[in-house]
């Protein structure tokens, strides 16, 4: 058997060499015979807070007997864990910061796309400006959104043209019908006929106002009259009030504008 040499008394593993009679032939420095009980069997076994290894050699004439303190083993494990955990405590925050920066940089194009989509609405259907730093999947979604915005813009444009043209087309026959009705009121004599003609006149007036509102709506949707400057709300409120006053709303609106 090759016997380890040079073991100091501070070693965590001790051993003895005995013959078949149990007599000591050799022991390591620091090995205490009282720490080595009678071996239970060949190989490893545990007794109390110690771990043993018994190995007979040379046909049982001699045997080597090792002992290790389990508390020392636990201390070694904890020391190894501490040596491993200390670098991790330094590396993990740095790794977390790097990952956060990478994720933030990857999400930045998506955030810009979401902000651009948030700005789109009924009054703004312009296509989204293409971004070169977006992933291929987001680029395909961006092109699809632009196609959808283009279809919506065309649909809204057709709707606005229809409203404007319908209002223009209705103004002339409505005006002509009102003129004919006024002439008819001038020649009617019976109260019943005059009442019916006045009812027709009221209906034509309401239809005329509806046409005017359709035209105003078409102009507003088309941006006609829009101004990129601050406006005095008192002027706007006064304009709306005067418009309602011309529509038989006298006495029903009371506005106090400072």
mmCIF file with all atom_site columns, N, CA, C and O in Angstrom, residues 39-65:
data_model
loop_
_atom_site.group_PDB
_atom_site.id
_atom_site.type_symbol
_atom_site.label_atom_id
_atom_site.label_alt_id
_atom_site.label_comp_id
_atom_site.label_asym_id
_atom_site.label_entity_id
_atom_site.label_seq_id
_atom_site.pdbx_PDB_ins_code
_atom_site.Cartn_x
_atom_site.Cartn_y
_atom_site.Cartn_z
_atom_site.occupancy
_atom_site.B_iso_or_equiv
_atom_site.pdbx_formal_charge
_atom_site.auth_seq_id
_atom_site.auth_comp_id
_atom_site.auth_asym_id
_atom_site.auth_atom_id
_atom_site.pdbx_PDB_model_num
ATOM 1   N N  . UNK A 1 39 ? -13.961 -1.564  12.972 1.00 0.00 ? 39 UNK A N  1
ATOM 2   C CA . UNK A 1 39 ? -14.666 -1.406  11.681 1.00 0.00 ? 39 UNK A CA 1
ATOM 3   C C  . UNK A 1 39 ? -15.874 -2.330  11.583 1.00 0.00 ? 39 UNK A C  1
ATOM 4   O O  . UNK A 1 39 ? -15.807 -3.497  11.965 1.00 0.00 ? 39 UNK A O  1
ATOM 5   N N  . UNK A 1 40 ? -16.957 -1.766  11.091 1.00 0.00 ? 40 UNK A N  1
ATOM 6   C CA . UNK A 1 40 ? -18.184 -2.550  10.936 1.00 0.00 ? 40 UNK A CA 1
ATOM 7   C C  . UNK A 1 40 ? -18.098 -3.466  9.721  1.00 0.00 ? 40 UNK A C  1
ATOM 8   O O  . UNK A 1 40 ? -18.559 -4.607  9.758  1.00 0.00 ? 40 UNK A O  1
ATOM 9   N N  . UNK A 1 41 ? -17.527 -2.934  8.653  1.00 0.00 ? 41 UNK A N  1
ATOM 10  C CA . UNK A 1 41 ? -17.430 -3.703  7.418  1.00 0.00 ? 41 UNK A CA 1
ATOM 11  C C  . UNK A 1 41 ? -16.433 -3.001  6.510  1.00 0.00 ? 41 UNK A C  1
ATOM 12  O O  . UNK A 1 41 ? -15.972 -1.889  6.790  1.00 0.00 ? 41 UNK A O  1
ATOM 13  N N  . UNK A 1 42 ? -16.131 -3.613  5.441  1.00 0.00 ? 42 UNK A N  1
ATOM 14  C CA . UNK A 1 42 ? -15.222 -3.023  4.462  1.00 0.00 ? 42 UNK A CA 1
ATOM 15  C C  . UNK A 1 42 ? -15.942 -1.906  3.714  1.00 0.00 ? 42 UNK A C  1
ATOM 16  O O  . UNK A 1 42 ? -17.118 -2.031  3.373  1.00 0.00 ? 42 UNK A O  1
ATOM 17  N N  . UNK A 1 43 ? -15.224 -0.799  3.488  1.00 0.00 ? 43 UNK A N  1
ATOM 18  C CA . UNK A 1 43 ? -15.796 0.319   2.746  1.00 0.00 ? 43 UNK A CA 1
ATOM 19  C C  . UNK A 1 43 ? -16.161 1.470   3.666  1.00 0.00 ? 43 UNK A C  1
ATOM 20  O O  . UNK A 1 43 ? -15.612 1.625   4.760  1.00 0.00 ? 43 UNK A O  1
ATOM 21  N N  . UNK A 1 44 ? -17.146 2.269   3.216  1.00 0.00 ? 44 UNK A N  1
ATOM 22  C CA . UNK A 1 44 ? -17.531 3.474   3.953  1.00 0.00 ? 44 UNK A CA 1
ATOM 23  C C  . UNK A 1 44 ? -18.599 3.161   5.003  1.00 0.00 ? 44 UNK A C  1
ATOM 24  O O  . UNK A 1 44 ? -19.482 2.313   4.774  1.00 0.00 ? 44 UNK A O  1
ATOM 25  N N  . UNK A 1 45 ? -18.525 3.859   6.128  1.00 0.00 ? 45 UNK A N  1
ATOM 26  C CA . UNK A 1 45 ? -19.590 3.824   7.125  1.00 0.00 ? 45 UNK A CA 1
ATOM 27  C C  . UNK A 1 45 ? -19.452 5.079   7.990  1.00 0.00 ? 45 UNK A C  1
ATOM 28  O O  . UNK A 1 45 ? -18.403 5.743   8.011  1.00 0.00 ? 45 UNK A O  1
ATOM 29  N N  . UNK A 1 46 ? -20.541 5.412   8.677  1.00 0.00 ? 46 UNK A N  1
ATOM 30  C CA . UNK A 1 46 ? -20.582 6.629   9.493  1.00 0.00 ? 46 UNK A CA 1
ATOM 31  C C  . UNK A 1 46 ? -20.811 6.244   10.942 1.00 0.00 ? 46 UNK A C  1
ATOM 32  O O  . UNK A 1 46 ? -21.624 5.352   11.257 1.00 0.00 ? 46 UNK A O  1
ATOM 33  N N  . UNK A 1 47 ? -20.101 6.940   11.821 1.00 0.00 ? 47 UNK A N  1
ATOM 34  C CA . UNK A 1 47 ? -20.265 6.710   13.261 1.00 0.00 ? 47 UNK A CA 1
ATOM 35  C C  . UNK A 1 47 ? -20.203 8.071   13.954 1.00 0.00 ? 47 UNK A C  1
ATOM 36  O O  . UNK A 1 47 ? -19.145 8.718   13.978 1.00 0.00 ? 47 UNK A O  1
ATOM 37  N N  . UNK A 1 48 ? -21.357 8.521   14.487 1.00 0.00 ? 48 UNK A N  1
ATOM 38  C CA . UNK A 1 48 ? -21.390 9.826   15.140 1.00 0.00 ? 48 UNK A CA 1
ATOM 39  C C  . UNK A 1 48 ? -21.159 10.953  14.129 1.00 0.00 ? 48 UNK A C  1
ATOM 40  O O  . UNK A 1 48 ? -21.806 11.021  13.091 1.00 0.00 ? 48 UNK A O  1
ATOM 41  N N  . UNK A 1 49 ? -20.185 11.811  14.426 1.00 0.00 ? 49 UNK A N  1
ATOM 42  C CA . UNK A 1 49 ? -19.866 12.943  13.561 1.00 0.00 ? 49 UNK A CA 1
ATOM 43  C C  . UNK A 1 49 ? -18.642 12.671  12.694 1.00 0.00 ? 49 UNK A C  1
ATOM 44  O O  . UNK A 1 49 ? -17.991 13.597  12.230 1.00 0.00 ? 49 UNK A O  1
ATOM 45  N N  . UNK A 1 50 ? -18.371 11.370  12.449 1.00 0.00 ? 50 UNK A N  1
ATOM 46  C CA . UNK A 1 50 ? -17.200 11.001  11.653 1.00 0.00 ? 50 UNK A CA 1
ATOM 47  C C  . UNK A 1 50 ? -17.599 10.070  10.526 1.00 0.00 ? 50 UNK A C  1
ATOM 48  O O  . UNK A 1 50 ? -18.540 9.267   10.660 1.00 0.00 ? 50 UNK A O  1
ATOM 49  N N  . UNK A 1 51 ? -16.848 10.166  9.457  1.00 0.00 ? 51 UNK A N  1
ATOM 50  C CA . UNK A 1 51 ? -17.029 9.292   8.295  1.00 0.00 ? 51 UNK A CA 1
ATOM 51  C C  . UNK A 1 51 ? -15.770 8.448   8.150  1.00 0.00 ? 51 UNK A C  1
ATOM 52  O O  . UNK A 1 51 ? -14.645 8.973   8.173  1.00 0.00 ? 51 UNK A O  1
ATOM 53  N N  . UNK A 1 52 ? -15.961 7.099   7.999  1.00 0.00 ? 52 UNK A N  1
ATOM 54  C CA . UNK A 1 52 ? -14.829 6.176   7.982  1.00 0.00 ? 52 UNK A CA 1
ATOM 55  C C  . UNK A 1 52 ? -14.785 5.422   6.662  1.00 0.00 ? 52 UNK A C  1
ATOM 56  O O  . UNK A 1 52 ? -15.797 5.238   5.975  1.00 0.00 ? 52 UNK A O  1
ATOM 57  N N  . UNK A 1 53 ? -13.532 4.934   6.388  1.00 0.00 ? 53 UNK A N  1
ATOM 58  C CA . UNK A 1 53 ? -13.335 4.052   5.231  1.00 0.00 ? 53 UNK A CA 1
ATOM 59  C C  . UNK A 1 53 ? -12.313 3.000   5.657  1.00 0.00 ? 53 UNK A C  1
ATOM 60  O O  . UNK A 1 53 ? -11.172 3.333   6.041  1.00 0.00 ? 53 UNK A O  1
ATOM 61  N N  . UNK A 1 54 ? -12.726 1.731   5.568  1.00 0.00 ? 54 UNK A N  1
ATOM 62  C CA . UNK A 1 54 ? -11.867 0.614   5.980  1.00 0.00 ? 54 UNK A CA 1
ATOM 63  C C  . UNK A 1 54 ? -11.603 -0.262  4.764  1.00 0.00 ? 54 UNK A C  1
ATOM 64  O O  . UNK A 1 54 ? -12.529 -0.708  4.092  1.00 0.00 ? 54 UNK A O  1
ATOM 65  N N  . UNK A 1 55 ? -10.279 -0.543  4.510  1.00 0.00 ? 55 UNK A N  1
ATOM 66  C CA . UNK A 1 55 ? -9.905  -1.315  3.325  1.00 0.00 ? 55 UNK A CA 1
ATOM 67  C C  . UNK A 1 55 ? -8.806  -2.312  3.692  1.00 0.00 ? 55 UNK A C  1
ATOM 68  O O  . UNK A 1 55 ? -7.645  -1.918  3.907  1.00 0.00 ? 55 UNK A O  1
ATOM 69  N N  . UNK A 1 56 ? -9.127  -3.620  3.812  1.00 0.00 ? 56 UNK A N  1
ATOM 70  C CA . UNK A 1 56 ? -8.095  -4.643  4.040  1.00 0.00 ? 56 UNK A CA 1
ATOM 71  C C  . UNK A 1 56 ? -7.281  -4.844  2.755  1.00 0.00 ? 56 UNK A C  1
ATOM 72  O O  . UNK A 1 56 ? -7.797  -4.760  1.643  1.00 0.00 ? 56 UNK A O  1
ATOM 73  N N  . UNK A 1 57 ? -5.995  -5.120  2.908  1.00 0.00 ? 57 UNK A N  1
ATOM 74  C CA . UNK A 1 57 ? -5.107  -5.363  1.773  1.00 0.00 ? 57 UNK A CA 1
ATOM 75  C C  . UNK A 1 57 ? -4.169  -6.542  2.098  1.00 0.00 ? 57 UNK A C  1
ATOM 76  O O  . UNK A 1 57 ? -4.064  -6.977  3.254  1.00 0.00 ? 57 UNK A O  1
ATOM 77  N N  . UNK A 1 58 ? -3.494  -7.002  1.061  1.00 0.00 ? 58 UNK A N  1
ATOM 78  C CA . UNK A 1 58 ? -2.492  -8.081  1.184  1.00 0.00 ? 58 UNK A CA 1
ATOM 79  C C  . UNK A 1 58 ? -3.100  -9.300  1.860  1.00 0.00 ? 58 UNK A C  1
ATOM 80  O O  . UNK A 1 58 ? -2.583  -9.815  2.864  1.00 0.00 ? 58 UNK A O  1
ATOM 81  N N  . UNK A 1 59 ? -4.264  -9.721  1.319  1.00 0.00 ? 59 UNK A N  1
ATOM 82  C CA . UNK A 1 59 ? -4.985  -10.912 1.793  1.00 0.00 ? 59 UNK A CA 1
ATOM 83  C C  . UNK A 1 59 ? -5.385  -10.803 3.263  1.00 0.00 ? 59 UNK A C  1
ATOM 84  O O  . UNK A 1 59 ? -5.395  -11.788 4.003  1.00 0.00 ? 59 UNK A O  1
ATOM 85  N N  . UNK A 1 60 ? -5.690  -9.573  3.688  1.00 0.00 ? 60 UNK A N  1
ATOM 86  C CA . UNK A 1 60 ? -6.197  -9.378  5.043  1.00 0.00 ? 60 UNK A CA 1
ATOM 87  C C  . UNK A 1 60 ? -5.127  -9.267  6.094  1.00 0.00 ? 60 UNK A C  1
ATOM 88  O O  . UNK A 1 60 ? -5.454  -9.134  7.283  1.00 0.00 ? 60 UNK A O  1
ATOM 89  N N  . UNK A 1 61 ? -3.849  -9.330  5.697  1.00 0.00 ? 61 UNK A N  1
ATOM 90  C CA . UNK A 1 61 ? -2.809  -9.258  6.699  1.00 0.00 ? 61 UNK A CA 1
ATOM 91  C C  . UNK A 1 61 ? -2.649  -7.834  7.239  1.00 0.00 ? 61 UNK A C  1
ATOM 92  O O  . UNK A 1 61 ? -2.278  -7.643  8.395  1.00 0.00 ? 61 UNK A O  1
ATOM 93  N N  . UNK A 1 62 ? -2.923  -6.862  6.423  1.00 0.00 ? 62 UNK A N  1
ATOM 94  C CA . UNK A 1 62 ? -2.885  -5.467  6.873  1.00 0.00 ? 62 UNK A CA 1
ATOM 95  C C  . UNK A 1 62 ? -4.125  -4.766  6.329  1.00 0.00 ? 62 UNK A C  1
ATOM 96  O O  . UNK A 1 62 ? -4.782  -5.255  5.405  1.00 0.00 ? 62 UNK A O  1
ATOM 97  N N  . UNK A 1 63 ? -4.445  -3.615  6.941  1.00 0.00 ? 63 UNK A N  1
ATOM 98  C CA . UNK A 1 63 ? -5.613  -2.828  6.507  1.00 0.00 ? 63 UNK A CA 1
ATOM 99  C C  . UNK A 1 63 ? -5.324  -1.352  6.766  1.00 0.00 ? 63 UNK A C  1
ATOM 100 O O  . UNK A 1 63 ? -4.602  -1.004  7.724  1.00 0.00 ? 63 UNK A O  1
ATOM 101 N N  . UNK A 1 64 ? -5.885  -0.545  5.919  1.00 0.00 ? 64 UNK A N  1
ATOM 102 C CA . UNK A 1 64 ? -5.781  0.902   6.085  1.00 0.00 ? 64 UNK A CA 1
ATOM 103 C C  . UNK A 1 64 ? -7.149  1.434   6.487  1.00 0.00 ? 64 UNK A C  1
ATOM 104 O O  . UNK A 1 64 ? -8.184  0.987   5.982  1.00 0.00 ? 64 UNK A O  1
ATOM 105 N N  . UNK A 1 65 ? -7.117  2.397   7.420  1.00 0.00 ? 65 UNK A N  1
ATOM 106 C CA . UNK A 1 65 ? -8.344  2.860   8.075  1.00 0.00 ? 65 UNK A CA 1
ATOM 107 C C  . UNK A 1 65 ? -8.325  4.403   8.050  1.00 0.00 ? 65 UNK A C  1
ATOM 108 O O  . UNK A 1 65 ? -7.443  5.030   8.650  1.00 0.00 ? 65 UNK A O  1
#
